[in-house]
Coordinates of C-alpha atoms in Angstrom, one line a residue:
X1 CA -11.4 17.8 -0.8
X2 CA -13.7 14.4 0.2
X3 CA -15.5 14.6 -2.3
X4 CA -12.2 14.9 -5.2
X5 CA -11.0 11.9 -3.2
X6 CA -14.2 10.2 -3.5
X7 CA -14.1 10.4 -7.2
X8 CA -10.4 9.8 -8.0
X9 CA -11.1 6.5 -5.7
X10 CA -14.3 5.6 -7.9
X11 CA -12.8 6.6 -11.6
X12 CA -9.7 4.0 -10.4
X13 CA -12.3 1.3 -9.3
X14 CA -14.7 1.8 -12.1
X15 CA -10.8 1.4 -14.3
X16 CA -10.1 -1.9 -12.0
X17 CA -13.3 -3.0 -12.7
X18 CA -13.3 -2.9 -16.7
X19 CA -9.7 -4.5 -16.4
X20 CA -11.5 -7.1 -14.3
X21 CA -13.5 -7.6 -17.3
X22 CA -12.0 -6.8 -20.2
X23 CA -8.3 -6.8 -20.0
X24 CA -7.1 -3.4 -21.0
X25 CA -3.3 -2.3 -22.1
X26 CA -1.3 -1.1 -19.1
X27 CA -0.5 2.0 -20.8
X28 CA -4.2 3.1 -20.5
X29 CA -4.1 1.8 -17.1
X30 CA -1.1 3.9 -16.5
X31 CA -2.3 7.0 -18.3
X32 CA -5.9 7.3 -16.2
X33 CA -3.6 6.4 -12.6
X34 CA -1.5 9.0 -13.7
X35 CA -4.4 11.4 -14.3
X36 CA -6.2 11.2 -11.5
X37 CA -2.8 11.0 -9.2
X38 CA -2.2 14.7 -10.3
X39 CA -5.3 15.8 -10.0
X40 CA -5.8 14.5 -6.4
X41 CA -1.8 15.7 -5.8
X42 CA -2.6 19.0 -5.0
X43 CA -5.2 18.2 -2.3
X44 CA -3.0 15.4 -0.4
X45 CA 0.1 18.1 -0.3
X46 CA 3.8 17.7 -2.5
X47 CA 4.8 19.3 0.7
X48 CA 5.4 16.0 2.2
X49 CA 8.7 16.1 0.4
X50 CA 11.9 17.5 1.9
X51 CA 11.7 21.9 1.2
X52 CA 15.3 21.9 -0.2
X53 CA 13.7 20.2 -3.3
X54 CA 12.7 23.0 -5.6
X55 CA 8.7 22.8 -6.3
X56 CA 8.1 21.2 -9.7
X57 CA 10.6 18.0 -8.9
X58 CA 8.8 17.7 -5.0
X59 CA 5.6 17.3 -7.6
X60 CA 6.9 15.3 -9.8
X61 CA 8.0 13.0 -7.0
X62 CA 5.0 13.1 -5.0
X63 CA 3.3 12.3 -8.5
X64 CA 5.2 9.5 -9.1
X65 CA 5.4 7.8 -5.9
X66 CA 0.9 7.8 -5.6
X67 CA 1.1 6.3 -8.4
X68 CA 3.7 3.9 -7.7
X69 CA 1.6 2.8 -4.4
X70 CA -1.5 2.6 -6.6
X71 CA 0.3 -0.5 -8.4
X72 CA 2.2 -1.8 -5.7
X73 CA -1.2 -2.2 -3.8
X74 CA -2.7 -4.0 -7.0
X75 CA 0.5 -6.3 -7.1
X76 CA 0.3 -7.3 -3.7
X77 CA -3.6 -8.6 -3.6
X78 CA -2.2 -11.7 -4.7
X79 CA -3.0 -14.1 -1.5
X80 CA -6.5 -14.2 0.7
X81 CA -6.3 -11.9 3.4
X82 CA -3.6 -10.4 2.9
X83 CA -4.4 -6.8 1.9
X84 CA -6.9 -6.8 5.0
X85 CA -3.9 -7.8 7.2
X86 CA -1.8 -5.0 5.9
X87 CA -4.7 -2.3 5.6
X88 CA -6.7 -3.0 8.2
X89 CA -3.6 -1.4 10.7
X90 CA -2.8 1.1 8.7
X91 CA -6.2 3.0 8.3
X92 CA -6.9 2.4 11.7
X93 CA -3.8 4.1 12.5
X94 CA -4.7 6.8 9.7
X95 CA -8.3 7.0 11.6
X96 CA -6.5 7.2 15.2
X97 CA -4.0 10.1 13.5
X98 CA -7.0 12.0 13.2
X99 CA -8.4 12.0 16.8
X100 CA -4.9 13.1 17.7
X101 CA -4.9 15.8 15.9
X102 CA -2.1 14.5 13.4
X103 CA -4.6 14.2 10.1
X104 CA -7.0 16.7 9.6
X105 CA -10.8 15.3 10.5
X106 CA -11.9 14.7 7.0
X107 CA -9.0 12.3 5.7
X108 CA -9.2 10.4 9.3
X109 CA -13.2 10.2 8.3
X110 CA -12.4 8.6 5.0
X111 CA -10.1 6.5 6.6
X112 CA -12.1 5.3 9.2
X113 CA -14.4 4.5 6.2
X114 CA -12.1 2.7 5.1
X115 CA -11.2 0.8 7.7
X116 CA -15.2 -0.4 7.6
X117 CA -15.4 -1.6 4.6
X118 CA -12.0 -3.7 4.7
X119 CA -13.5 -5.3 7.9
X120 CA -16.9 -6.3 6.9
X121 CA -14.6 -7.6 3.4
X122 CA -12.5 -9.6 5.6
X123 CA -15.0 -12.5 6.4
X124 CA -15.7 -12.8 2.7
X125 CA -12.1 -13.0 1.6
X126 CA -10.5 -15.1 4.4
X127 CA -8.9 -18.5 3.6
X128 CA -10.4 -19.6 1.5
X129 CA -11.7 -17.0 0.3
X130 CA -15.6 -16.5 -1.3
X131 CA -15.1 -13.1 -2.5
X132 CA -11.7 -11.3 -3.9
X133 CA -11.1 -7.4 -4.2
X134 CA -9.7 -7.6 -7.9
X135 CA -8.6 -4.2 -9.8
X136 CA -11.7 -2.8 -9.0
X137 CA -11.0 -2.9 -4.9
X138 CA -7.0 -2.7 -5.2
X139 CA -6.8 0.5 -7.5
X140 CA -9.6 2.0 -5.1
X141 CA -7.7 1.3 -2.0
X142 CA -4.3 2.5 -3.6
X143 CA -5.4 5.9 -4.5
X144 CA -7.1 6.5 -1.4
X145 CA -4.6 5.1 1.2
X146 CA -1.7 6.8 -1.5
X147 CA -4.0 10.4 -0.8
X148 CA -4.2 9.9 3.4
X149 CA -0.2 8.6 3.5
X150 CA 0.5 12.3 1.2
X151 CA -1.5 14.2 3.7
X152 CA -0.6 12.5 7.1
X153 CA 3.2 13.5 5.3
X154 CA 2.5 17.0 4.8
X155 CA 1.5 18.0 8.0
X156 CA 5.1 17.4 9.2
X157 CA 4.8 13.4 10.0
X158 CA 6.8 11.9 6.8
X159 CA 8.2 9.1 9.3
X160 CA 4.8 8.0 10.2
X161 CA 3.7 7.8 6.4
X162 CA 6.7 6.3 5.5
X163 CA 6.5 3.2 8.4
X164 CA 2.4 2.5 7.6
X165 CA 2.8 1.3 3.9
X166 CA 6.7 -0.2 4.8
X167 CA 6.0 -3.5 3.9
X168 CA 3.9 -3.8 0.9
X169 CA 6.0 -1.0 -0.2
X170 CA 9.1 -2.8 0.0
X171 CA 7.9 -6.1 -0.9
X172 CA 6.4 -4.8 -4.5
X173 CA 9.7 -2.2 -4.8
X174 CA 12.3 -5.6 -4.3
X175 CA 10.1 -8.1 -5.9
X176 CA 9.8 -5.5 -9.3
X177 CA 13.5 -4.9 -9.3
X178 CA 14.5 -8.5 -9.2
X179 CA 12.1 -9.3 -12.1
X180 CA 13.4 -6.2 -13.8
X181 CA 16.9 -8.0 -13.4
X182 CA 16.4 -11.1 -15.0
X183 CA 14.8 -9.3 -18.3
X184 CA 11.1 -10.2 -17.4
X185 CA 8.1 -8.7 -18.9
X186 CA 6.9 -6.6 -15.9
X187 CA 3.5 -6.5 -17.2
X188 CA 2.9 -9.9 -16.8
X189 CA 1.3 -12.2 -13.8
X190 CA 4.0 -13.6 -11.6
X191 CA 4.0 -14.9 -8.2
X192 CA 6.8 -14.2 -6.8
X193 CA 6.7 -11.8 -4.2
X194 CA 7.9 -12.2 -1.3
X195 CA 4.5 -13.5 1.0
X196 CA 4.0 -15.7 -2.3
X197 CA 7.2 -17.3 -2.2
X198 CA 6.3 -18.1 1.5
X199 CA 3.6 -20.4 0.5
X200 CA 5.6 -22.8 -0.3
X201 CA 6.4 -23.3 3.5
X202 CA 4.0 -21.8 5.5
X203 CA 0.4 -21.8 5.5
X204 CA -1.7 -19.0 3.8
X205 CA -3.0 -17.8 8.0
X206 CA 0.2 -17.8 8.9
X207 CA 1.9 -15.6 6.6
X208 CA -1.5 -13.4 6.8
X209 CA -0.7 -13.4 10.6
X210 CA 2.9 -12.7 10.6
X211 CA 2.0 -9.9 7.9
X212 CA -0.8 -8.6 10.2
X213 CA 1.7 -8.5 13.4
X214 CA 4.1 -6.6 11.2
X215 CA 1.7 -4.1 9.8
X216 CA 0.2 -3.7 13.7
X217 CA 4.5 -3.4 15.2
X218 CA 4.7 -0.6 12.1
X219 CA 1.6 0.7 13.4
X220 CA 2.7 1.3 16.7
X221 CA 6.0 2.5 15.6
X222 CA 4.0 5.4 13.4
X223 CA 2.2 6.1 16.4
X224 CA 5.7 6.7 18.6
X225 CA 6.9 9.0 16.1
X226 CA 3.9 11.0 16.5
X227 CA 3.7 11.2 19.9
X228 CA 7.4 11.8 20.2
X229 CA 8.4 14.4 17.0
X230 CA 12.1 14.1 18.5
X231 CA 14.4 13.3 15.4
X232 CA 16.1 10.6 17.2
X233 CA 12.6 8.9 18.2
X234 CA 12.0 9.1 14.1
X235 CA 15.4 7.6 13.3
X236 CA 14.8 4.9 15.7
X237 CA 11.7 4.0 14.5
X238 CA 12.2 4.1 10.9
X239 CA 15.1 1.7 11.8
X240 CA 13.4 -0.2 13.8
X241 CA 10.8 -0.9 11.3
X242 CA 13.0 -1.3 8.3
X243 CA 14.8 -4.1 10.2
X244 CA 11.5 -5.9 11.0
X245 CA 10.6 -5.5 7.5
X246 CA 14.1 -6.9 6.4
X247 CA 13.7 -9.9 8.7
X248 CA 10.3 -10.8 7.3
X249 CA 10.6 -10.6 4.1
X250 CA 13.8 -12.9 4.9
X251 CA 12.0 -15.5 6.4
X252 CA 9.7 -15.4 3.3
X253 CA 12.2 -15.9 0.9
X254 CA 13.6 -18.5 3.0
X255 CA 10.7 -20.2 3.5
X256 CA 10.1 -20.4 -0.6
X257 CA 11.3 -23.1 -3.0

């Protein structure tokens, strides 16, 4: 199972990194994701969806949804530190899942792995940064985190794996449908997400802190739902963090031009 996610996570860097080079269409970009998604789908678990959904649509969802995150990590690496402030929590939480008995001990290996390499990244990439992750390290980081999120899910904890990617998720999710609105090319470079927007106000540290605090909050919230599997402990902290999420990608936006 490692070892499948070890190579999905290196056939989607060595993709990144020929993008990197040598620009390639984003329907082969698409077509390889999509590949290696279902091939690693099996081993992360469909069953993270809801058991009323009959089998081949809970697939088809799962499917679509790892791939999804695979670009939405991609679209966010658009500002120095940021995707070490918003993966740094998260696979330590993934890593911390593990010890608890939450993840099974290999996935919390890989992401304590994980969690390694984005730290000794981060003094490269802070502001401003010497070093950037590019295709090669976003597509690498989106299939794996995508795999550990699926399989923290299907052991019964889809709160938790919904909280951990919240905000990246919702900021590439709101920021694609806006640009969808206005009739842009979606394959095209853009800055307008939501932490990009910010810029125009706030300083690149402190959106990366305020983004870092966030991720940490949704963290902790993941880590209440696990300790406390009472459906009313999940509704509260899926509210919780969808309002903290809300108020922060507000003060983004409002912090923009």
């Amino acid at each position: 199972r490692l070892a499948a996610l070890a190579l999905g996570t290196v056939a989607l860097a060595a993709l990144g990194l020929v993008d990197d080079l040598r620009p390639l269409s984003a329907r082969l970009r698409l077509l390889v994701q999509g590949l290696v998604a279902a091939a690693l789908l099996p081993l992360a678990g469909a069953a993270a969806l809801p058991d009323w959904l009959p089998a081949p649509v809970a697939a088809a969802l799962a499917w679509l949804g790892l791939v999804w995150w695979v670009n939405a990590t991609n679209f966010m690496d658009g500002l120095d530190w940021i995707t070490v402030a918003a993966f740094v929590p998260l696979t330590a939480a993934l890593a911390l899942a593990g010890l608890s008995g939450a993840l099974d001990p290999g996935s919390a290996v890989a992401a304590a792995g994980l969690l390694g390499g984005l730290l000794g990244f981060a003094p490269w990439n802070r502001p401003v940064a010497r070093l950037f992750l590019g295709d090669a390290g976003s597509l690498g980081i989106g299939i794996a985190t995508g795999f550990l999120l699926l399989a923290l899910a299907a052991r019964g904890h889809a709160a938790a794996a919904i909280l951990l990617p919240l905000y990246h998720a919702a900021d590439a999710t709101l920021t694609l449908a806006r640009r969808a609105a206005r009739g842009e090319r979606l394959s095209e470079a853009h800055r307008t997400h939501f932490y990009q927007r910010a810029t125009g106000g706030l300083s690149v540290p402190s959106i990366d802190a305020r983004v870092f605090g966030l991720n940490l909050t949704l963290a902790g919230l993941a880590g209440a739902t696990l300790a406390w599997p009472d459906p009313a402990v999940q509704v509260a902290a899926l509210a919780a963090g969808a309002v903290l999420v809300g108020l922060t990608l507000r003060r983004f936006a409002a912090a923009g031009p």
